Coordinates of C-alpha atoms in Angstrom, one line a residue:
Chain A
M9 CA 89.6 73.3 -53.9
V10 CA 90.9 70.2 -55.4
Q11 CA 88.4 67.8 -56.4
V12 CA 89.1 64.3 -55.3
E13 CA 87.3 61.1 -55.2
V14 CA 88.4 58.9 -52.5
N15 CA 87.7 55.4 -53.7
V16 CA 89.3 52.0 -53.7
E17 CA 91.3 52.5 -56.8
L18 CA 92.9 55.8 -55.4
I19 CA 93.7 54.1 -52.0
K20 CA 95.3 51.0 -53.8
K21 CA 97.4 53.3 -55.9
I22 CA 98.6 55.4 -52.9
A23 CA 99.3 52.2 -50.9
R24 CA 101.3 50.8 -53.8
N25 CA 103.3 53.9 -53.9
A26 CA 103.8 53.6 -50.0
K27 CA 104.9 50.0 -50.4
I28 CA 101.9 48.5 -48.6
E29 CA 99.7 45.8 -49.9
L30 CA 96.1 46.1 -48.3
K31 CA 93.7 43.1 -48.1
E32 CA 90.3 43.4 -49.2
E33 CA 88.8 43.6 -45.7
E34 CA 91.5 46.4 -44.8
L35 CA 90.6 48.4 -47.9
E36 CA 86.8 48.0 -46.9
K37 CA 87.5 49.4 -43.5
L38 CA 90.1 52.1 -44.6
V39 CA 88.4 53.7 -47.6
P40 CA 85.5 55.1 -45.8
Q41 CA 87.7 56.2 -42.9
I42 CA 90.2 58.0 -45.0
R43 CA 87.4 59.6 -47.2
E44 CA 86.1 60.9 -44.0
I45 CA 89.2 62.3 -42.8
I46 CA 90.1 63.8 -46.1
L47 CA 86.7 65.4 -46.9
K48 CA 85.7 66.6 -43.3
S49 CA 89.1 67.7 -42.0
F50 CA 91.8 68.1 -44.5
N51 CA 89.5 69.7 -47.0
K52 CA 88.5 72.4 -44.5
L53 CA 92.0 74.1 -45.1
S54 CA 90.6 75.2 -48.6
E55 CA 88.2 77.6 -46.7
F56 CA 91.4 79.4 -45.3
D57 CA 92.8 82.3 -47.5
T58 CA 96.4 82.1 -47.4
T59 CA 97.0 84.4 -50.3
G60 CA 100.7 86.1 -49.7
I61 CA 101.4 83.9 -46.7
K62 CA 104.6 82.1 -46.5
P63 CA 104.7 78.5 -45.5
S64 CA 106.2 77.7 -42.2
F65 CA 108.2 74.5 -42.6
Q66 CA 109.4 74.7 -39.1
P67 CA 107.4 76.4 -36.2
I68 CA 110.5 78.4 -35.5
E69 CA 112.7 80.3 -38.1
T70 CA 115.8 78.6 -38.5
S71 CA 118.7 79.1 -40.8
N72 CA 121.0 76.5 -42.5
R73 CA 124.0 75.9 -40.3
F74 CA 126.9 74.1 -41.8
R75 CA 129.6 72.2 -39.9
K76 CA 133.3 71.9 -41.1
D77 CA 133.8 69.2 -43.7
E78 CA 136.0 66.9 -41.6
V79 CA 136.2 63.2 -41.6
K80 CA 134.8 61.5 -38.5
K81 CA 135.4 58.1 -37.3
G82 CA 132.2 56.2 -38.0
I83 CA 130.9 52.7 -37.1
T84 CA 132.9 49.5 -37.9
R85 CA 131.7 46.9 -40.3
E86 CA 131.1 44.6 -37.3
E87 CA 129.0 47.2 -35.6
A88 CA 126.9 47.8 -38.9
L89 CA 126.1 44.1 -39.0
L90 CA 125.2 43.7 -35.4
N91 CA 121.5 44.4 -36.1
V92 CA 121.4 42.1 -39.1
I93 CA 119.9 38.4 -38.9
D94 CA 122.2 35.8 -39.9
N95 CA 120.8 34.9 -43.3
L96 CA 120.8 38.5 -44.4
K97 CA 124.5 38.9 -44.0
E98 CA 127.2 37.2 -46.1
E99 CA 130.9 37.8 -46.0
G100 CA 130.7 41.1 -44.3
Y101 CA 127.8 42.3 -46.5
F102 CA 124.2 43.1 -46.2
K103 CA 122.2 40.8 -48.4
G104 CA 119.0 42.2 -49.9
P105 CA 116.3 41.2 -52.3
K106 CA 116.7 41.1 -56.1
A107 CA 116.6 44.9 -57.4
I108 CA 116.5 44.2 -61.2
Chain B
M10 CA 104.7 68.7 -2.8
K11 CA 107.0 68.4 0.3
R12 CA 110.8 69.1 -0.3
E13 CA 111.5 65.6 1.2
E14 CA 109.7 64.1 -2.0
S15 CA 111.7 66.0 -4.7
I16 CA 114.5 64.7 -6.7
E17 CA 116.6 67.6 -5.6
Y18 CA 116.4 66.5 -2.1
F19 CA 117.0 62.8 -3.1
V20 CA 120.2 63.8 -4.9
E21 CA 121.4 65.8 -1.8
C22 CA 120.9 62.7 0.2
A23 CA 122.4 60.2 -2.2
R24 CA 125.6 62.4 -2.2
K25 CA 125.8 62.0 1.6
D26 CA 124.7 58.2 1.7
F27 CA 124.9 55.8 -1.3
S28 CA 122.4 53.5 0.3
F29 CA 119.7 56.0 -0.5
V30 CA 120.5 55.3 -4.3
E31 CA 120.6 51.5 -3.9
K32 CA 117.3 51.4 -1.7
N33 CA 115.5 53.7 -4.2
L34 CA 116.6 51.6 -7.1
S35 CA 115.7 48.1 -5.4
Q36 CA 112.2 49.5 -4.7
I37 CA 111.6 50.8 -8.2
I38 CA 112.9 47.6 -9.6
N39 CA 110.3 45.7 -7.6
E40 CA 107.8 48.2 -8.8
I41 CA 108.6 47.4 -12.4
K42 CA 108.4 43.7 -11.7
E43 CA 105.0 44.1 -9.9
S44 CA 103.6 46.3 -12.8
Q45 CA 104.6 43.5 -15.1
R46 CA 103.1 40.8 -13.1
K47 CA 99.9 42.9 -12.8
E48 CA 100.1 43.4 -16.9
L49 CA 99.8 47.0 -16.2
N50 CA 101.9 47.4 -19.5
Y51 CA 103.8 50.5 -18.6
I52 CA 107.3 48.9 -19.4
E53 CA 108.3 47.9 -23.0
E54 CA 111.8 46.8 -22.2
F55 CA 113.7 46.3 -18.8
D56 CA 117.3 45.0 -18.7
E57 CA 118.1 44.5 -15.0
E58 CA 121.7 43.7 -15.8
S59 CA 122.4 46.8 -17.4
V60 CA 120.7 48.8 -14.5
L61 CA 122.8 47.0 -12.1
L62 CA 126.0 47.8 -14.1
Q63 CA 125.1 51.4 -14.0
L64 CA 124.5 51.0 -10.2
N65 CA 128.1 49.6 -9.8
E66 CA 129.4 52.5 -11.9
L67 CA 127.8 55.1 -9.7
K68 CA 129.1 53.4 -6.8
K69 CA 132.7 54.2 -8.0
S70 CA 131.6 57.7 -8.9
F71 CA 130.5 57.9 -5.2
E72 CA 133.9 56.9 -3.9
N73 CA 135.8 59.1 -6.3
K74 CA 133.5 62.0 -6.1
D75 CA 133.7 62.5 -9.7
S76 CA 131.4 64.6 -12.1
K77 CA 128.7 62.0 -12.1
Y78 CA 128.8 62.3 -8.4
N79 CA 128.2 66.2 -8.7
G80 CA 125.6 65.7 -11.4
K81 CA 122.2 67.0 -11.1
L82 CA 120.7 63.5 -11.4
F83 CA 123.1 61.5 -9.2
G84 CA 121.5 58.3 -8.6
V85 CA 118.1 59.1 -10.2
P86 CA 116.3 56.4 -12.2
V87 CA 115.1 57.8 -15.5
T88 CA 112.6 55.8 -17.7
V89 CA 112.8 56.5 -21.4
N90 CA 110.0 56.6 -24.1
D91 CA 110.5 53.7 -26.5
A92 CA 111.2 56.0 -29.6
I93 CA 114.4 57.4 -27.7
C94 CA 117.3 55.3 -28.7
V95 CA 119.5 53.6 -25.8
K96 CA 122.6 51.9 -26.7
G97 CA 122.3 48.3 -26.6
I98 CA 118.7 48.2 -25.5
E99 CA 115.8 47.2 -27.8
S100 CA 114.3 50.5 -28.9
K101 CA 111.4 50.2 -31.2
A102 CA 109.0 53.2 -30.8
G103 CA 106.2 50.8 -30.0
S104 CA 106.3 49.2 -33.3
K105 CA 106.6 45.6 -34.4
I106 CA 108.8 46.5 -37.3
L107 CA 111.5 47.6 -35.0
K108 CA 111.6 44.3 -32.9
R109 CA 115.1 43.3 -32.1
Y110 CA 116.6 46.7 -33.0
K111 CA 119.4 47.5 -30.6
P112 CA 120.9 51.1 -31.4
L113 CA 124.6 51.5 -31.5
F114 CA 124.4 54.8 -29.7
D115 CA 122.7 56.7 -27.2
A116 CA 120.5 59.5 -28.0
T117 CA 121.8 62.9 -27.1
V118 CA 119.3 63.2 -24.3
I119 CA 120.4 59.8 -22.8
Q120 CA 124.1 60.9 -22.8
K121 CA 123.1 64.0 -20.8
V122 CA 121.2 62.1 -18.4
R123 CA 124.0 59.7 -18.1
S124 CA 126.7 62.5 -17.7
E125 CA 124.6 64.1 -14.9
G126 CA 124.6 60.7 -12.9
G127 CA 121.2 59.4 -13.9
I128 CA 120.3 55.8 -14.3
I129 CA 118.7 54.6 -17.4
L130 CA 116.2 52.3 -16.1
A131 CA 113.7 51.1 -18.6
K132 CA 111.9 51.7 -22.0
T133 CA 108.1 52.9 -21.4
T134 CA 105.2 51.7 -23.6
Q135 CA 103.7 54.1 -26.3
D136 CA 101.5 54.1 -29.4
E137 CA 103.2 52.8 -32.4
F138 CA 105.6 55.6 -33.4
G139 CA 103.5 58.1 -31.4
F140 CA 100.5 57.6 -33.4
G141 CA 97.6 57.9 -30.9
S142 CA 96.0 59.6 -28.0
F143 CA 95.3 56.5 -25.9
S144 CA 98.3 54.2 -26.2
I145 CA 96.1 51.6 -27.9
N146 CA 98.0 51.3 -31.1
T147 CA 100.6 49.0 -29.7
E148 CA 101.0 45.3 -28.3
K149 CA 101.2 46.3 -24.6
V150 CA 98.3 48.7 -23.9
P151 CA 99.2 50.7 -20.6
K152 CA 96.4 50.8 -18.0
N153 CA 95.5 53.9 -16.0
P154 CA 96.9 53.5 -12.4
F155 CA 93.8 55.4 -11.0
D156 CA 91.4 53.0 -12.9
N157 CA 92.8 50.0 -14.9
E158 CA 89.9 50.1 -17.3
C159 CA 90.8 53.5 -18.4
S160 CA 93.6 54.6 -20.8
C161 CA 96.7 56.4 -19.7
G162 CA 96.4 58.7 -22.6
G163 CA 98.9 58.9 -25.5
S164 CA 101.2 58.4 -27.0
G165 CA 103.4 58.3 -24.0
G166 CA 100.9 56.2 -21.9
G167 CA 103.7 54.2 -20.2
A168 CA 105.7 57.3 -19.1
G169 CA 102.6 58.8 -17.5
G170 CA 101.3 55.5 -16.2
F171 CA 104.6 54.6 -14.5
T172 CA 105.1 57.9 -13.2
A173 CA 101.9 58.0 -11.4
Y174 CA 102.4 54.3 -10.3
T175 CA 105.7 54.4 -8.7
K176 CA 106.4 55.7 -5.2
S177 CA 110.1 55.7 -5.8
F178 CA 112.3 58.8 -6.8
H179 CA 112.0 58.8 -10.7
I180 CA 111.5 61.0 -13.9
A181 CA 110.4 60.2 -17.5
L182 CA 111.7 61.1 -20.8
G183 CA 108.8 61.6 -23.2
E184 CA 108.3 62.8 -26.8
S185 CA 105.5 65.1 -28.1
T186 CA 104.5 65.6 -31.6
G187 CA 100.8 66.6 -31.0
G188 CA 100.4 66.1 -27.4
S189 CA 101.9 62.9 -26.4
I190 CA 103.4 64.4 -23.2
A191 CA 100.5 66.7 -21.9
C192 CA 97.9 64.0 -22.7
P193 CA 99.2 61.1 -20.5
A194 CA 100.2 63.7 -17.8
S195 CA 96.8 65.0 -17.8
F196 CA 95.2 61.5 -17.6
C197 CA 97.7 60.3 -15.2
G198 CA 97.9 63.3 -12.8
C199 CA 101.6 64.1 -13.4
V200 CA 103.4 67.1 -14.7
G201 CA 104.3 67.0 -18.4
F202 CA 106.7 69.6 -19.7
T203 CA 107.0 70.0 -23.4
P204 CA 109.8 72.5 -24.5
T205 CA 109.9 75.0 -27.4
Y206 CA 110.6 73.2 -30.7
G207 CA 114.4 72.9 -31.1
L208 CA 115.4 73.5 -27.4
V209 CA 116.1 69.8 -26.8
S210 CA 118.2 67.8 -29.3
R211 CA 116.2 65.0 -31.2
V212 CA 119.4 63.1 -32.2
G213 CA 118.5 59.5 -31.5
L214 CA 114.8 60.0 -31.4
I215 CA 113.1 57.5 -33.9
D216 CA 111.1 60.3 -35.5
Y217 CA 107.3 60.8 -36.3
A218 CA 107.2 64.2 -37.7
G219 CA 110.4 66.2 -38.3
S220 CA 108.9 69.7 -37.7
L221 CA 106.8 68.7 -35.0
D222 CA 108.8 66.3 -32.7
K223 CA 109.9 67.5 -29.4
I224 CA 111.6 65.4 -26.5
G225 CA 110.3 66.5 -23.2
V226 CA 109.6 65.3 -19.5
I227 CA 107.0 63.6 -17.3
G228 CA 107.5 63.8 -13.6
K229 CA 105.6 63.9 -10.4
S230 CA 106.2 67.5 -9.5
V231 CA 107.0 70.8 -11.4
S232 CA 110.6 70.9 -9.9
D233 CA 111.4 67.3 -10.9
A234 CA 110.0 67.8 -14.6
S235 CA 111.9 71.1 -14.8
L236 CA 115.1 69.6 -13.4
L237 CA 115.2 66.9 -16.2
L238 CA 114.3 69.5 -18.8
E239 CA 117.2 71.7 -17.7
V240 CA 119.5 68.6 -18.1
I241 CA 118.5 67.6 -21.5
S242 CA 118.1 71.1 -23.2
G243 CA 120.8 72.9 -25.0
F244 CA 122.4 73.1 -28.5
D245 CA 123.5 69.9 -30.2
E246 CA 125.7 70.3 -33.4
N247 CA 124.3 67.1 -34.8
D248 CA 120.7 68.2 -34.9
S249 CA 120.2 70.8 -37.7
T250 CA 117.0 72.0 -35.8
S251 CA 118.5 72.4 -32.7
L252 CA 118.7 76.0 -31.3
N253 CA 121.4 77.9 -29.0
N254 CA 119.0 78.2 -26.4
G255 CA 119.1 76.4 -23.2
F256 CA 116.8 76.2 -20.2
E257 CA 117.8 77.1 -16.6
R258 CA 115.1 77.1 -13.9
K259 CA 114.5 80.7 -12.6
E260 CA 111.3 82.3 -11.3
V261 CA 110.3 85.4 -13.6
P262 CA 107.7 87.9 -13.1
I263 CA 104.3 87.2 -14.4
K264 CA 101.6 89.7 -14.7
R265 CA 98.7 88.7 -16.9
I266 CA 97.3 85.2 -17.9
G267 CA 94.7 84.6 -20.6
V268 CA 92.2 81.8 -20.3
V269 CA 91.4 80.2 -23.5
K270 CA 87.5 80.5 -23.6
D271 CA 87.1 78.3 -26.7
F272 CA 88.8 75.2 -25.2
F273 CA 87.3 75.9 -21.8
D274 CA 83.9 75.8 -23.3
N275 CA 84.2 72.5 -25.2
S276 CA 85.4 70.7 -22.2
D277 CA 83.4 68.3 -20.1
E278 CA 81.4 70.1 -17.2
S279 CA 83.3 68.3 -14.6
V280 CA 86.5 69.3 -16.1
K281 CA 85.6 72.9 -16.6
K282 CA 84.5 73.2 -12.8
I283 CA 87.9 71.6 -11.6
V284 CA 90.1 73.7 -13.8
G285 CA 87.7 76.8 -13.3
E286 CA 88.4 76.6 -9.5
K287 CA 92.3 76.5 -10.0
I288 CA 92.0 79.5 -12.2
N289 CA 89.9 81.4 -9.7
E290 CA 92.7 80.8 -7.1
L291 CA 95.3 82.2 -9.7
K292 CA 93.3 85.6 -9.6
K293 CA 95.1 86.1 -6.2
F294 CA 98.4 86.3 -7.9
F295 CA 97.9 87.4 -11.6
E296 CA 95.5 89.4 -13.8
V297 CA 93.4 86.8 -15.4
E298 CA 91.4 87.5 -18.5
E299 CA 89.5 85.6 -21.1
V300 CA 91.0 85.4 -24.6
S301 CA 90.1 83.4 -27.7
L302 CA 92.0 81.8 -30.5
P303 CA 89.3 81.2 -33.2
L304 CA 91.5 80.2 -35.9
N305 CA 93.5 77.8 -34.0
V306 CA 90.2 76.2 -32.8
E307 CA 88.9 75.8 -36.3
Y308 CA 91.9 74.9 -38.3
A309 CA 94.7 73.6 -36.0
L310 CA 93.5 69.9 -36.2
S311 CA 93.4 69.9 -39.9
A312 CA 96.8 71.6 -40.5
Y313 CA 98.2 69.4 -37.8
Y314 CA 97.2 66.1 -39.3
V315 CA 98.1 67.2 -42.8
I316 CA 101.6 68.1 -41.9
A317 CA 102.1 65.2 -39.3
T318 CA 100.9 62.4 -41.7
S319 CA 102.8 64.0 -44.5
E320 CA 106.1 64.0 -42.6
A321 CA 105.3 60.5 -41.1
S322 CA 104.9 58.8 -44.3
T323 CA 108.4 60.0 -45.5
N324 CA 110.0 59.2 -42.2
L325 CA 108.5 55.7 -42.2
A326 CA 109.6 55.1 -45.6
K327 CA 113.0 53.8 -44.3
F328 CA 111.7 50.8 -42.6
S329 CA 111.9 48.0 -45.1
G330 CA 113.1 44.8 -43.2
L331 CA 116.5 45.3 -44.2
R332 CA 119.7 46.0 -41.8
Y333 CA 117.9 46.2 -38.6
G334 CA 114.4 45.3 -37.1
V335 CA 112.2 42.8 -38.5
Q336 CA 113.8 40.8 -41.3
G337 CA 112.8 38.0 -43.4
I338 CA 113.5 35.7 -46.4
V339 CA 114.8 37.6 -49.4
E340 CA 115.5 34.6 -51.7
G341 CA 113.4 34.5 -54.7
K342 CA 111.7 37.8 -53.9
H343 CA 112.0 41.2 -55.9
F344 CA 112.7 44.3 -53.7
D345 CA 109.1 45.7 -54.3
E346 CA 107.7 42.5 -53.1
Y347 CA 109.9 42.0 -50.0
F348 CA 109.6 45.7 -48.8
S349 CA 105.7 45.4 -49.3
E350 CA 105.4 42.2 -47.5
V351 CA 107.5 43.3 -44.3
R352 CA 105.7 46.7 -44.2
S353 CA 102.1 45.2 -44.7
N354 CA 102.8 42.5 -42.1
E355 CA 104.4 44.6 -39.4
F356 CA 102.8 48.1 -39.4
S357 CA 99.5 48.4 -37.4
E358 CA 96.3 49.5 -39.0
E359 CA 96.8 53.0 -37.6
T360 CA 100.1 53.3 -39.1
K361 CA 98.9 52.2 -42.5
R362 CA 96.1 54.7 -42.4
R363 CA 98.4 57.6 -41.5
I364 CA 101.0 56.6 -44.1
I365 CA 98.2 56.3 -46.7
L366 CA 96.9 59.9 -45.7
G367 CA 100.4 61.4 -45.7
T368 CA 101.4 59.8 -49.2
F369 CA 98.1 61.3 -50.6
T370 CA 98.7 64.9 -49.3
R371 CA 102.2 64.8 -50.9
M372 CA 101.0 63.4 -54.4
S373 CA 101.5 65.2 -57.3
G374 CA 98.4 67.3 -58.0
F375 CA 97.6 67.5 -54.4
R376 CA 100.7 68.7 -52.7
E377 CA 99.8 72.4 -53.1
A378 CA 96.3 71.9 -52.0
Y379 CA 97.1 69.9 -48.7
Y380 CA 100.6 69.9 -47.7
L381 CA 101.8 73.4 -48.7
K382 CA 98.5 74.9 -47.7
A383 CA 98.5 73.3 -44.2
M384 CA 102.1 74.9 -44.0
K385 CA 100.9 78.4 -44.8
V386 CA 97.9 77.9 -42.3
R387 CA 100.4 77.2 -39.7
T388 CA 102.1 80.6 -40.3
V389 CA 98.8 82.3 -39.5
L390 CA 98.1 80.0 -36.5
I391 CA 101.4 80.8 -34.9
K392 CA 100.8 84.5 -35.5
E393 CA 97.3 84.2 -33.8
F394 CA 99.3 82.8 -30.8
N395 CA 102.0 85.6 -31.0
D396 CA 99.5 88.4 -31.1
V397 CA 97.8 87.1 -28.0
F398 CA 101.1 86.9 -26.3
E399 CA 101.7 90.6 -26.8
K400 CA 99.1 91.1 -24.1
F401 CA 99.5 87.9 -22.0
D402 CA 102.5 86.2 -20.4
A403 CA 100.9 82.9 -20.8
L404 CA 97.6 81.1 -21.7
I405 CA 95.8 78.6 -19.5
Y406 CA 92.9 75.8 -20.3
P407 CA 92.1 72.3 -19.6
S408 CA 95.0 69.9 -21.0
M409 CA 92.3 67.5 -22.3
L410 CA 88.5 68.1 -22.7
T411 CA 87.6 65.1 -20.5
V412 CA 89.2 62.7 -17.9
A413 CA 90.9 59.5 -19.1
P414 CA 88.3 57.5 -21.1
K415 CA 87.4 53.9 -20.7
F416 CA 88.8 51.5 -23.1
S417 CA 85.3 50.4 -24.0
E418 CA 84.5 54.1 -24.9
I419 CA 87.7 54.4 -27.0
E420 CA 86.7 51.3 -29.0
K421 CA 83.6 53.3 -30.3
L422 CA 85.6 56.3 -31.7
S423 CA 86.1 56.6 -35.3
P424 CA 89.7 57.6 -36.4
L425 CA 88.5 61.1 -37.1
Q426 CA 86.8 61.3 -33.8
N427 CA 90.2 60.2 -32.3
F428 CA 92.0 62.9 -34.0
S429 CA 89.5 65.4 -32.5
M430 CA 90.5 64.4 -29.0
D431 CA 93.8 66.4 -29.5
I432 CA 92.1 69.5 -29.9
C433 CA 93.7 71.2 -26.8
T434 CA 97.2 69.9 -27.1
V435 CA 97.7 70.2 -31.0
P436 CA 97.6 74.1 -31.2
P437 CA 100.8 74.7 -29.0
N438 CA 102.5 71.8 -30.5
L439 CA 101.7 72.8 -34.2
A440 CA 103.2 76.2 -33.3
G441 CA 106.2 74.9 -31.5
L442 CA 105.2 76.5 -28.3
P443 CA 106.4 75.4 -24.8
H444 CA 103.5 74.1 -22.6
I445 CA 103.1 72.2 -19.4
S446 CA 100.4 70.1 -18.0
I447 CA 99.9 69.9 -14.3
N448 CA 97.2 68.4 -12.1
A449 CA 94.3 70.4 -11.2
G450 CA 92.3 67.9 -9.3
F451 CA 90.2 64.9 -9.6
V452 CA 86.8 64.0 -11.0
N453 CA 85.6 60.5 -9.7
N454 CA 89.1 59.5 -8.8
L455 CA 90.4 60.4 -12.1
P456 CA 93.0 63.1 -12.5
V457 CA 92.2 66.5 -14.5
G458 CA 94.9 68.2 -16.2
L459 CA 95.5 71.9 -16.6
M460 CA 97.5 73.4 -19.6
I461 CA 99.7 76.3 -19.6
V462 CA 101.1 77.6 -22.8
A463 CA 103.9 80.3 -23.2
P464 CA 105.7 82.1 -26.0
H465 CA 108.6 80.5 -27.7
F466 CA 111.5 80.0 -24.9
G467 CA 108.9 81.0 -22.2
E468 CA 109.8 77.9 -20.2
N469 CA 110.6 79.9 -17.2
K470 CA 107.1 81.6 -17.4
L471 CA 105.7 78.1 -17.3
Y472 CA 107.9 77.1 -14.4
S473 CA 107.0 80.1 -12.4
I474 CA 103.1 80.0 -13.0
A475 CA 103.1 76.1 -12.5
K476 CA 105.0 76.4 -9.0
V477 CA 102.2 78.7 -8.0
I478 CA 99.5 76.3 -9.0
E479 CA 101.4 73.5 -7.6
F480 CA 102.0 75.3 -4.1
E481 CA 98.2 76.2 -3.9

């Protein structure tokens, strides 16, 4: 079984990876809840001997299916911008935050 | 249920006299408005104009006797779980982060409903992204029509609540990842039909967990629910997990049914009594024996929540406050800061909890022990079901361990206790097995649900057994 200490530092690190900022009061509430779920529920799986068992990534066996590589009509530029608010579009483009 | 109350009968009448469609639609629109006035919170989005436009189109179909006129759902109002995309109608899976998002396309199931003459009536409320068993993780919390202080169940509480509330001809589209159809069907006294994984296209479903999500149906009766499932099932080349199988209602011979002792024993006494009585009645028609699923009882919840949160945390990574949904001011902000700000403000506490759990189980160093381990455990749990199905046509047990709880009771549950409420619905969902929840009776005026589970593609076994129970 993997030894894991579920503490504030770990949860902060995970939240940062998931692009979520947690306030102090949220951390206070979430840390013990997440600890309980991991220790009492998720860690139960370690009791289970799965030697030689293949994982089921889907509940039903499926195989890769390929379609023909044909060009199909997509949405127009105007349609692509329909869900964008005014200050996040400019000259027919999406506007985003600074990336570098 | 009398034949005069069935959707099939309604469609027959509608084809003869269009006023049936108009009267039913007018009545159900009034019911929507009444439910909104009473703040029962079944409806997330209702656009009367788009509904009346559809009515006009159908009137033309009636006059021209075209393919919609001959469709299986001619004139039938269908409500839609908020996670299923409807073109031009706000579709946000119960989440604040998708506010204002109006899809540019109809989900495949919506296209199918429309092509059979159905009317897309309204979006129904649900837990945010399907995260919950009581529909409390959202802004509009639906109230149980049998007792407004109780939950409708989750995550599709609006679908269950409205189906029980309306007296009009109507069917609801729902979605199940770990029990979001069976749970509200049980708590609201409806029929919830969840198909085999892959039988119904997921194109246009705002996803929760890709290897678990299934679109299904909630209806007033077995025949209504089965009819809509028949319409929406079938292969879709745009869905890589869609299967070649469809579903066509047909009664099939049933010999032996297994009563899953473990779930039965853990239920409330009152639930046990009501479901037990129904099972006794079934002995007139089928051989009924006790069975046990010890591995599923012990490990299904753990495996399910590892897989569901892992997949959810990746699926939700796309919501970043750009291009659609909630958007803010980007000027002067680095992308990291902007994305984090939008996500932190708009996701609910439950969603944050699940994203963190799922990000943890996929982290370097933990992936093998949790995510991959859960996938392997799933293999064994599916085999446990399959072994039992060698002897039995179907399995039966209470859909939920209790009747609908009061909101005041739900408040006291910890997140882990909340997860544990899904013990009866998670195993068939984790294994991708078709299941149906039907009403078995009432305790203190609250409905009790009975669950039937069949092997993969055993929808007609469910249909055949459920018809017998309903008739009884």
